[in-house]
Tab-separated table of C-alpha atoms and ligand atoms in Angstrom:
chain	number	residue	atom	x	y	z
A	1	MET	CA	155.426	32.489	-30.350
A	2	GLN	CA	153.694	29.363	-31.581
A	3	ILE	CA	152.231	29.778	-35.070
A	4	GLN	CA	148.508	29.071	-35.245
A	5	SER	CA	146.173	28.635	-38.189
A	6	PRO	CA	144.940	31.990	-39.566
A	7	LYS	CA	141.843	33.489	-37.930
A	8	GLY	CA	138.625	31.971	-39.269
A	9	THR	CA	140.274	28.788	-40.582
A	10	ARG	CA	140.098	25.293	-39.168
A	11	ASP	CA	142.160	22.152	-39.555
A	12	MET	CA	140.425	18.931	-40.420
A	13	LEU	CA	142.228	16.406	-38.211
A	14	PRO	CA	142.844	12.730	-39.082
A	15	LYS	CA	140.403	11.590	-36.400
A	16	GLU	CA	137.543	13.566	-37.998
A	17	SER	CA	138.365	12.927	-41.652
A	18	TYR	CA	135.995	9.944	-41.777
A	19	LEU	CA	133.077	12.324	-41.213
A	20	TRP	CA	134.124	14.461	-44.172
A	21	GLN	CA	134.624	11.342	-46.299
A	22	TRP	CA	131.225	9.983	-45.318
A	23	ILE	CA	129.536	13.270	-46.260
A	24	GLU	CA	131.537	13.392	-49.506
A	25	SER	CA	130.577	9.850	-50.467
A	26	VAL	CA	126.859	10.620	-50.020
A	27	MET	CA	127.242	13.811	-52.071
A	28	ARG	CA	129.099	12.021	-54.863
A	29	GLU	CA	126.537	9.241	-54.996
A	30	GLU	CA	123.527	11.551	-55.114
A	31	ALA	CA	125.145	13.770	-57.735
A	32	ALA	CA	125.934	10.720	-59.881
A	33	LEU	CA	122.359	9.403	-59.502
A	34	ALA	CA	121.138	12.685	-60.971
A	35	GLY	CA	123.657	12.575	-63.856
A	36	TYR	CA	126.046	15.255	-62.559
A	37	ARG	CA	129.797	14.884	-63.103
A	38	GLU	CA	132.557	16.514	-61.093
A	39	ILE	CA	134.320	19.702	-62.090
A	40	ARG	CA	137.393	21.108	-60.348
A	41	THR	CA	138.368	24.675	-61.033
A	42	PRO	CA	141.325	26.660	-59.662
A	43	VAL	CA	141.275	27.969	-56.101
A	44	PHE	CA	142.021	31.424	-57.512
A	45	GLU	CA	140.675	33.279	-60.533
A	46	TYR	CA	141.121	36.730	-62.036
A	47	THR	CA	139.309	39.223	-59.799
A	48	GLU	CA	137.236	40.503	-62.704
A	49	LEU	CA	135.366	37.184	-62.862
A	50	PHE	CA	133.800	37.781	-59.467
A	51	GLU	CA	133.285	41.510	-59.985
A	52	ARG	CA	131.259	40.704	-63.071
A	53	GLY	CA	129.777	37.412	-61.926
A	54	VAL	CA	128.932	37.870	-58.266
A	55	GLY	CA	128.324	41.598	-58.713
A	56	ASP	CA	130.313	44.609	-57.582
A	57	THR	CA	127.527	45.890	-55.313
A	58	THR	CA	127.474	42.737	-53.169
A	59	ASP	CA	129.009	42.485	-49.699
A	60	ILE	CA	131.123	39.597	-50.975
A	61	VAL	CA	132.829	41.662	-53.686
A	62	GLN	CA	132.903	44.931	-51.754
A	63	LYS	CA	134.158	43.665	-48.421
A	64	GLU	CA	134.939	39.991	-48.265
A	65	MET	CA	137.251	38.942	-51.078
A	66	TYR	CA	140.842	37.846	-50.583
A	67	THR	CA	142.327	39.817	-53.447
A	68	PHE	CA	146.019	40.372	-54.174
A	69	GLN	CA	148.369	41.265	-57.013
A	70	ASP	CA	150.506	38.367	-58.203
A	71	LYS	CA	154.125	38.847	-59.265
A	72	GLY	CA	152.917	39.588	-62.792
A	73	GLU	CA	150.746	42.398	-61.371
A	74	ARG	CA	147.505	40.628	-62.201
A	75	SER	CA	144.665	41.014	-59.745
A	76	ILE	CA	143.885	37.592	-58.347
A	77	THR	CA	141.090	36.556	-55.970
A	78	LEU	CA	140.692	33.397	-53.924
A	79	LYS	CA	137.313	31.884	-54.823
A	80	PRO	CA	134.598	33.550	-52.723
A	81	GLU	CA	131.968	31.137	-54.154
A	82	GLY	CA	131.815	28.258	-56.622
A	83	THR	CA	129.394	29.208	-59.379
A	84	ALA	CA	131.406	31.883	-61.214
A	85	GLY	CA	134.411	29.547	-61.671
A	86	ALA	CA	132.149	26.788	-63.010
A	87	VAL	CA	130.589	29.240	-65.474
A	88	ARG	CA	134.011	30.497	-66.556
A	89	ALA	CA	135.081	26.901	-67.252
A	90	LEU	CA	131.806	26.183	-69.106
A	91	ILE	CA	132.539	29.086	-71.434
A	92	GLU	CA	136.310	28.589	-71.767
A	93	HIS	CA	135.958	24.908	-72.687
A	94	LYS	CA	132.769	25.426	-74.743
A	95	LEU	CA	130.921	22.892	-72.598
A	96	TYR	CA	127.755	24.737	-73.590
A	97	ALA	CA	128.071	23.128	-77.036
A	98	GLU	CA	127.736	19.634	-75.536
A	99	PRO	CA	124.331	17.942	-75.397
A	100	LEU	CA	122.155	19.857	-72.957
A	101	PRO	CA	121.710	20.024	-70.090
A	102	VAL	CA	125.299	20.307	-68.903
A	103	LYS	CA	125.326	19.098	-65.321
A	104	MET	CA	128.285	19.461	-62.997
A	105	TYR	CA	129.108	19.347	-59.321
A	106	TYR	CA	132.023	20.489	-57.181
A	107	LEU	CA	132.959	18.778	-53.974
A	108	ASN	CA	134.436	20.533	-50.984
A	109	ASN	CA	135.647	23.464	-52.990
A	110	PRO	CA	137.614	25.729	-50.626
A	111	ILE	CA	135.823	29.087	-50.466
A	112	PHE	CA	137.329	32.218	-48.936
A	113	ARG	CA	135.403	35.144	-47.458
A	114	TYR	CA	136.877	37.781	-45.164
A	115	GLU	CA	134.017	37.742	-42.678
A	116	ASN	CA	133.798	38.129	-38.945
A	117	PRO	CA	134.255	34.568	-37.727
A	118	GLN	CA	131.361	33.437	-35.526
A	119	HIS	CA	129.143	30.449	-35.004
A	120	GLY	CA	128.842	28.734	-38.424
A	121	ARG	CA	130.785	31.485	-40.172
A	122	VAL	CA	134.443	31.007	-41.024
A	123	ARG	CA	136.898	32.623	-43.439
A	124	GLU	CA	137.700	29.417	-45.304
A	125	HIS	CA	134.808	27.042	-45.768
A	126	HIS	CA	134.174	24.137	-48.134
A	127	GLN	CA	131.255	23.896	-50.498
A	128	PHE	CA	129.563	21.122	-52.363
A	129	GLY	CA	127.523	22.509	-55.216
A	130	MET	CA	125.496	21.254	-58.166
A	131	GLU	CA	125.051	23.433	-61.247
A	132	CYS	CA	122.759	22.659	-64.174
A	133	PHE	CA	123.086	24.625	-67.426
A	134	GLY	CA	120.735	24.903	-70.371
A	135	VAL	CA	117.331	24.216	-68.788
A	136	LYS	CA	114.828	27.053	-68.900
A	137	GLY	CA	111.976	25.262	-67.152
A	138	PRO	CA	111.549	24.531	-63.438
A	139	THR	CA	112.371	20.788	-63.572
A	140	ALA	CA	116.049	21.690	-63.133
A	141	ASP	CA	115.249	23.945	-60.139
A	142	ALA	CA	113.288	21.069	-58.604
A	143	GLU	CA	116.042	18.577	-59.402
A	144	VAL	CA	118.776	20.489	-57.562
A	145	ILE	CA	116.540	21.237	-54.553
A	146	LEU	CA	115.464	17.602	-54.267
A	147	SER	CA	119.048	16.367	-54.682
A	148	VAL	CA	120.397	18.409	-51.802
A	149	LEU	CA	117.452	17.435	-49.631
A	150	ARG	CA	118.068	13.774	-50.405
A	151	ILE	CA	121.710	14.215	-49.364
A	152	LEU	CA	120.669	15.775	-46.067
A	153	GLU	CA	118.073	13.063	-45.522
A	154	ARG	CA	120.660	10.340	-46.156
A	155	LEU	CA	122.943	11.994	-43.608
A	156	GLY	CA	120.090	11.655	-41.139
A	157	LEU	CA	119.261	15.362	-40.860
A	158	GLU	CA	115.632	16.152	-40.172
A	159	ASN	CA	113.342	19.101	-39.555
A	160	LEU	CA	115.011	21.346	-42.088
A	161	GLN	CA	112.950	24.094	-43.611
A	162	VAL	CA	113.142	24.799	-47.322
A	163	HIS	CA	112.430	28.463	-48.033
A	164	ILE	CA	111.830	29.447	-51.623
A	165	ASN	CA	111.117	32.670	-53.392
A	166	SER	CA	111.249	34.201	-56.834
A	167	ILE	CA	113.107	37.459	-57.322
A	168	GLY	CA	111.943	37.988	-60.881
A	169	CYS	CA	113.959	38.781	-63.964
A	170	PRO	CA	115.231	41.883	-65.816
A	171	VAL	CA	111.687	42.334	-67.183
A	172	CYS	CA	109.833	42.582	-63.874
A	173	ARG	CA	112.492	43.468	-61.335
A	174	PRO	CA	112.995	47.178	-62.232
A	175	ALA	CA	109.350	47.964	-61.392
A	176	TYR	CA	109.663	46.067	-58.133
A	177	HIS	CA	112.911	47.891	-57.277
A	178	ALA	CA	111.131	51.185	-57.888
A	179	ALA	CA	108.231	50.205	-55.601
A	180	LEU	CA	110.666	49.002	-52.941
A	181	ARG	CA	112.773	52.160	-53.135
A	182	ASP	CA	109.637	54.297	-52.742
A	183	TYR	CA	108.668	52.333	-49.650
A	184	LEU	CA	112.161	52.207	-48.106
A	185	GLY	CA	112.986	55.789	-49.061
A	186	ALA	CA	110.171	57.024	-46.834
A	187	ARG	CA	111.693	55.049	-43.898
A	188	LEU	CA	115.386	55.550	-44.622
A	189	ALA	CA	116.242	57.162	-41.282
A	190	ASP	CA	114.923	54.097	-39.425
A	191	LEU	CA	117.101	51.610	-41.319
A	192	CYS	CA	120.436	50.426	-39.885
A	193	PRO	CA	123.521	52.190	-41.344
A	194	GLN	CA	124.335	49.132	-43.470
A	195	CYS	CA	120.838	49.076	-44.962
A	196	GLN	CA	121.013	52.798	-45.670
A	197	GLU	CA	124.014	51.939	-47.836
A	198	ARG	CA	122.182	48.934	-49.303
A	199	PHE	CA	119.264	51.200	-50.185
A	200	GLU	CA	121.546	52.928	-52.679
A	201	ARG	CA	123.353	49.875	-54.005
A	202	ASN	CA	120.942	46.979	-53.750
A	203	PRO	CA	117.611	47.652	-51.986
A	204	LEU	CA	116.556	43.977	-52.183
A	205	ARG	CA	119.198	43.144	-49.575
A	206	VAL	CA	117.345	45.238	-46.971
A	207	LEU	CA	114.708	42.499	-46.986
A	208	ASP	CA	117.008	39.909	-45.435
A	209	CYS	CA	118.737	42.183	-42.904
A	210	LYS	CA	118.969	40.526	-39.490
A	211	GLU	CA	118.545	43.813	-37.538
A	212	ARG	CA	115.234	43.891	-35.667
A	213	GLY	CA	114.323	47.441	-36.796
A	214	CYS	CA	114.980	46.612	-40.449
A	215	GLN	CA	113.002	43.377	-40.178
A	216	VAL	CA	109.957	45.317	-38.937
A	217	ILE	CA	110.252	47.669	-41.914
A	218	ALA	CA	110.868	44.748	-44.309
A	219	ALA	CA	107.706	43.016	-43.047
A	220	GLY	CA	105.592	45.833	-44.505
A	221	ALA	CA	107.518	46.151	-47.780
A	222	PRO	CA	105.859	45.478	-51.156
A	223	ASN	CA	105.849	41.759	-51.887
A	224	ILE	CA	108.005	40.765	-54.831
A	225	LEU	CA	105.701	37.859	-55.646
A	226	THR	CA	102.902	40.234	-56.582
A	227	HIS	CA	105.259	42.047	-58.972
A	228	LEU	CA	106.401	39.049	-61.048
A	229	CYS	CA	105.871	39.080	-64.802
A	230	GLU	CA	103.794	36.272	-66.267
A	231	GLU	CA	106.805	34.152	-67.224
A	232	CYS	CA	108.368	34.378	-63.750
A	233	ASP	CA	105.039	33.755	-62.060
A	234	THR	CA	104.321	30.651	-64.176
A	235	HIS	CA	107.858	29.355	-63.498
A	236	PHE	CA	107.394	29.806	-59.759
A	237	GLN	CA	103.949	28.165	-59.704
A	238	SER	CA	105.198	25.206	-61.773
A	239	LEU	CA	108.175	24.743	-59.463
A	240	GLN	CA	105.823	24.567	-56.497
A	241	THR	CA	103.710	21.977	-58.310
A	242	LEU	CA	106.814	19.833	-58.923
A	243	LEU	CA	107.983	20.097	-55.306
A	244	ASN	CA	104.511	19.461	-53.917
A	245	ALA	CA	104.239	16.396	-56.136
A	246	ARG	CA	107.229	14.990	-54.236
A	247	GLY	CA	105.456	15.700	-50.941
A	248	LEU	CA	107.870	18.440	-50.041
A	249	CYS	CA	106.802	20.949	-47.452
A	250	ILE	CA	108.169	24.308	-48.553
A	251	LYS	CA	107.855	27.759	-47.095
A	252	ILE	CA	107.302	30.589	-49.549
A	253	ASP	CA	109.471	33.344	-48.140
A	254	PRO	CA	109.489	36.634	-50.085
A	255	HIS	CA	112.354	37.857	-47.877
A	256	ILE	CA	114.864	35.394	-49.298
A	257	VAL	CA	116.889	37.523	-51.699
A	258	ARG	CA	120.416	35.994	-51.459
A	259	GLY	CA	123.683	37.868	-51.266
A	260	LEU	CA	124.846	37.424	-54.840
A	261	ASP	CA	123.710	39.536	-57.773
A	262	TYR	CA	123.380	36.836	-60.391
A	263	TYR	CA	120.075	35.333	-59.342
A	264	THR	CA	116.916	35.488	-61.434
A	265	LYS	CA	113.560	33.826	-60.718
A	266	THR	CA	113.989	31.009	-58.178
A	267	VAL	CA	116.043	31.529	-55.022
A	268	PHE	CA	116.042	29.139	-52.105
A	269	GLU	CA	117.666	28.415	-48.793
A	270	ILE	CA	117.560	25.491	-46.420
A	271	ILE	CA	117.456	26.879	-42.936
A	272	MET	CA	118.771	25.323	-39.741
A	273	GLN	CA	118.071	26.506	-36.225
A	274	SER	CA	121.349	27.258	-34.484
A	275	PRO	CA	121.662	28.324	-30.841
A	276	ARG	CA	122.196	31.876	-32.140
A	277	GLY	CA	119.186	31.943	-34.419
A	278	PRO	CA	118.458	30.557	-37.866
A	279	ILE	CA	121.289	30.239	-40.387
A	280	ALA	CA	121.347	28.948	-43.924
A	281	LEU	CA	122.646	25.443	-44.362
A	282	CYS	CA	122.338	25.653	-48.128
A	283	GLY	CA	121.648	28.423	-50.634
A	284	GLY	CA	120.973	28.463	-54.315
A	285	GLY	CA	118.844	29.558	-57.175
A	286	ARG	CA	118.553	30.277	-60.856
A	287	TYR	CA	120.986	32.545	-62.697
A	288	ASP	CA	119.732	32.876	-66.251
A	289	GLY	CA	121.871	35.908	-67.143
A	290	LEU	CA	125.213	34.820	-65.678
A	291	VAL	CA	126.667	32.817	-68.572
A	292	ARG	CA	126.070	35.725	-70.952
A	293	GLU	CA	127.350	38.239	-68.377
A	294	ILE	CA	130.673	36.380	-68.221
A	295	GLY	CA	130.992	36.317	-72.012
A	296	GLY	CA	129.217	33.104	-73.014
A	297	PRO	CA	126.027	32.422	-74.917
A	298	ASP	CA	122.552	33.126	-73.606
A	299	MET	CA	122.201	30.053	-71.428
A	300	PRO	CA	120.145	29.579	-68.277
A	301	GLY	CA	121.560	27.975	-65.156
A	302	VAL	CA	120.435	26.865	-61.735
A	303	GLY	CA	122.241	25.355	-58.765
A	304	PHE	CA	123.111	25.485	-55.104
A	305	GLY	CA	126.047	25.529	-52.720
A	306	ILE	CA	126.142	23.898	-49.314
A	307	GLY	CA	128.880	24.346	-46.723
A	308	THR	CA	130.347	21.185	-45.220
A	309	GLU	CA	131.251	22.994	-41.977
A	310	ARG	CA	127.578	23.887	-41.515
A	311	ILE	CA	126.502	20.318	-42.255
A	312	LEU	CA	128.880	19.171	-39.506
A	313	LEU	CA	127.424	21.804	-37.195
A	314	GLU	CA	123.898	20.610	-37.889
A	315	LEU	CA	124.890	16.955	-37.445
A	316	GLY	CA	126.206	18.015	-34.030
A	317	ASN	CA	123.014	19.985	-33.249
A	318	GLN	CA	120.914	16.925	-34.082
A	319	GLY	CA	123.223	14.585	-32.143
A	320	ILE	CA	124.177	12.553	-35.201
A	321	ALA	CA	127.619	10.999	-34.839
A	322	PRO	CA	128.350	7.904	-36.901
A	323	GLU	CA	130.818	5.574	-35.285
A	324	ALA	CA	134.435	6.224	-36.239
A	325	PRO	CA	135.827	3.373	-38.328
A	326	ASN	CA	138.873	1.515	-37.035
A	327	VAL	CA	142.275	2.601	-38.304
A	328	SER	CA	143.541	-0.881	-39.212
A	329	ASP	CA	141.981	-4.344	-39.219
A	330	VAL	CA	145.165	-6.251	-38.540
A	331	PHE	CA	148.223	-5.545	-36.424
A	332	VAL	CA	151.312	-7.668	-36.846
A	333	ALA	CA	153.059	-7.561	-33.483
A	334	SER	CA	156.656	-8.635	-33.124
A	335	LEU	CA	158.005	-10.447	-30.141
A	336	GLY	CA	161.700	-9.867	-29.586
A	337	GLU	CA	164.331	-8.685	-32.029
A	338	GLU	CA	164.065	-11.812	-34.199
A	339	GLY	CA	160.348	-11.099	-34.816
A	340	ARG	CA	160.884	-7.625	-36.321
A	341	LEU	CA	161.889	-8.451	-39.885
A	342	PRO	CA	159.306	-11.246	-40.424
A	343	ALA	CA	156.607	-9.026	-38.849
A	344	PHE	CA	157.536	-6.189	-41.196
A	345	GLU	CA	157.496	-8.529	-44.208
A	346	LEU	CA	154.182	-10.092	-43.203
A	347	GLY	CA	152.630	-6.627	-42.670
A	348	MET	CA	153.766	-5.513	-46.111
A	349	SER	CA	152.569	-8.638	-47.885
A	350	LEU	CA	149.176	-8.459	-46.121
A	351	ARG	CA	148.754	-4.920	-47.481
A	352	ARG	CA	149.495	-6.196	-50.980
A	353	GLU	CA	146.727	-8.727	-50.483
A	354	GLY	CA	144.301	-5.960	-49.583
A	355	PHE	CA	144.270	-6.157	-45.788
A	356	SER	CA	144.515	-2.919	-43.845
A	357	ALA	CA	147.465	-3.995	-41.748
A	358	ASP	CA	149.971	-2.251	-39.544
A	359	PHE	CA	153.045	-3.304	-37.589
A	360	ASP	CA	155.260	-1.891	-34.872
A	361	HIS	CA	157.430	1.087	-35.823
A	362	MET	CA	158.190	2.138	-32.263
A	363	GLU	CA	160.062	-0.870	-30.874
A	364	ARG	CA	157.399	-1.258	-28.206
A	365	SER	CA	157.049	-4.224	-25.872
A	366	LEU	CA	154.435	-6.825	-26.878
A	367	LYS	CA	152.098	-5.525	-24.161
A	368	ALA	CA	152.463	-1.940	-25.406
A	369	GLN	CA	151.852	-3.112	-28.989
A	370	PHE	CA	148.578	-4.696	-27.834
A	371	ARG	CA	147.542	-1.479	-26.076
A	372	TYR	CA	148.325	0.564	-29.175
A	373	ALA	CA	146.497	-1.877	-31.481
A	374	ASP	CA	143.451	-1.838	-29.241
A	375	LYS	CA	143.261	1.973	-29.522
A	376	GLN	CA	143.391	1.667	-33.331
A	377	GLY	CA	140.362	-0.644	-33.242
A	378	VAL	CA	142.379	-3.592	-34.565
A	379	ARG	CA	140.271	-6.734	-34.972
A	380	VAL	CA	142.975	-9.334	-35.495
A	381	MET	CA	146.395	-9.416	-33.901
A	382	VAL	CA	149.191	-11.538	-35.344
A	383	ILE	CA	152.129	-12.313	-33.063
A	384	VAL	CA	155.410	-13.035	-34.772
A	385	GLY	CA	158.309	-14.269	-32.632
A	386	GLY	CA	159.251	-16.567	-29.771
A	387	GLU	CA	159.010	-20.324	-29.847
A	388	GLU	CA	156.249	-20.297	-32.511
A	389	LEU	CA	158.433	-18.404	-34.979
A	390	SER	CA	161.255	-20.883	-34.491
A	391	ARG	CA	158.732	-23.511	-35.725
A	392	GLY	CA	157.754	-21.266	-38.652
A	393	MET	CA	154.381	-20.473	-37.061
A	394	VAL	CA	152.551	-17.293	-35.931
A	395	ILE	CA	149.701	-16.770	-33.476
A	396	ILE	CA	146.514	-15.176	-34.821
A	397	LYS	CA	144.279	-13.691	-32.162
A	398	ASN	CA	140.705	-12.516	-32.627
A	399	MET	CA	140.524	-9.407	-30.430
A	400	ALA	CA	136.753	-9.542	-29.886
A	401	SER	CA	136.422	-13.219	-28.921
A	402	GLY	CA	139.933	-13.745	-27.564
A	403	GLU	CA	140.224	-16.907	-29.718
A	404	GLU	CA	143.798	-17.776	-30.687
A	405	ILE	CA	144.937	-20.052	-33.486
A	406	GLU	CA	148.343	-20.983	-34.825
A	407	ALA	CA	149.111	-20.765	-38.543
A	408	PRO	CA	152.236	-21.183	-40.675
A	409	LEU	CA	153.864	-17.780	-41.296
A	410	GLY	CA	153.505	-18.246	-45.078
A	411	GLN	CA	149.758	-18.945	-44.797
A	412	ALA	CA	148.882	-16.354	-42.168
A	413	ALA	CA	146.603	-14.503	-44.614
A	414	SER	CA	143.965	-17.243	-44.815
A	415	GLY	CA	143.845	-17.586	-41.000
A	416	ILE	CA	143.455	-13.799	-40.678
A	417	LYS	CA	140.691	-13.768	-43.260
A	418	GLN	CA	138.795	-16.441	-41.309
A	419	GLN	CA	139.063	-14.414	-38.110
A	420	LEU	CA	138.007	-11.182	-39.822
A	421	ILE	CA	134.744	-12.657	-41.071
A	422	LYS	CA	133.841	-14.097	-37.646
B	1	LIG	P1	125.980	31.171	-50.466
B	1	LIG	O1	124.624	31.185	-49.867
B	1	LIG	O2	126.772	32.393	-50.352
B	1	LIG	O3	125.781	30.765	-51.991
B	1	LIG	O4	126.779	29.975	-49.845
B	1	LIG	C1	126.292	28.654	-49.900
B	1	LIG	C2	126.509	27.951	-48.576
B	1	LIG	O5	127.885	28.025	-48.194
B	1	LIG	C3	125.773	28.552	-47.383
B	1	LIG	O6	124.437	28.134	-47.335
B	1	LIG	C4	126.590	27.981	-46.237
B	1	LIG	O7	126.298	26.616	-46.000
B	1	LIG	C5	127.993	28.044	-46.785
B	1	LIG	N1	128.680	29.269	-46.343
B	1	LIG	C6	128.643	30.483	-46.913
B	1	LIG	N2	129.428	31.356	-46.253
B	1	LIG	C7	129.973	30.661	-45.228
B	1	LIG	C8	130.889	30.993	-44.173
B	1	LIG	N3	131.425	32.198	-44.053
B	1	LIG	N4	131.239	30.024	-43.301
B	1	LIG	C9	130.746	28.766	-43.411
B	1	LIG	N5	129.895	28.397	-44.392
B	1	LIG	C10	129.512	29.324	-45.280
B	1	LIG	C11	126.775	30.616	-52.885
B	1	LIG	O8	127.945	30.635	-52.601
B	1	LIG	C12	126.295	30.313	-54.265
B	1	LIG	N6	127.449	30.165	-55.174
B	1	LIG	C13	125.419	29.082	-54.273
B	1	LIG	C14	124.902	28.742	-55.625
B	1	LIG	C15	125.369	27.800	-56.463
B	1	LIG	N7	123.894	29.332	-56.222
B	1	LIG	C16	123.723	28.794	-57.400
B	1	LIG	N8	124.624	27.856	-57.559
């Protein structure tokens, strides 16, 4: 039987790589404009990092991690998200001792979650994320939100809703949990089986359940925003002031709670409308206790992660498809056996001069070489062989205008350059 890629994974094919590279270049540029530098951490980490970081009551840790024992009998987990690895590296390399804030981004980090593959949900996805450490105030929250929005805007995506909420801190959350448990406890039998479990482990998660019955119950639940302590409330109000100052239209959504345990204060999602209902394009928030939880100093953090597969989905939904670039600018065609070696040599020397140039590997006829070159989007064709070659000349043809000129083989580059700028 033919071997296929594992369920929930997808190949990125050469013909679509330009889209990924385009998205990556916009991400890199925006991150650099905001003073973030790239970090790359291993694809796998010790399992304990995610149990402690992401939280052992979350769906991710309980059900979705790719965990295995390595040959040294250590428990290893493929990264189910990007933040914990970045925090581990921050602590291990004492980056927290550098001038603050410490700003880092990761680009197309492979992320693995054993989920039921469906529209916009795969088992290996790729995340771009920005993480800012050391800032207590809301300017950092605003910075990361505005950076990801700018990226989406530059990609041409419109009509995205930014939902924000505050889920409080260890000072105010216990009282809210108690109020929520009281409310949900009286309606336990009407919750879906998964939320009945969540009620025990993490009642906040009931608020973002997608089941209709649970949503009706969640709509009447106590509002977390009226339970915030003064510090959390001031932080949330100031964040709104900063975002409003940039003209941003945000939706305050007390049902955004996020599926990871590390969040404190700000949480946010950017929502896209998919044919099967709204899904998050981007998610993030503040995690002021995470660095300490993983063994580092008391240092606040805030950031987001955005999945490239979902960006591609949304580009498709909004009908945005940038034109694919051509594969090569120049094709050096050979005519007859005697043209092969000089065509090969010319192709190679053009590359050294910085032209994207190809030549015939397949021993095709001249006509077939033209057909092939046309499919590659070649702009200038050079024909090496025949009577011209015996005079030391080549033909340079501009594929768009059809114009043909002759040039000495040794000076073909300048003729090609002229044709390329036409
Ligand atoms: P998350 O919301 O779990 O947050 O994931 C962030 C983004 O990754 C989602 O908004 C979505 O675009 C994408 N994503 C998640 N799961 C899948 C999936 N199964 N298939 C396709 N795309 C997916 C985090 O991971 C946090 N670490 C974000 C963060 C960074 N918070 C603070 N800093």
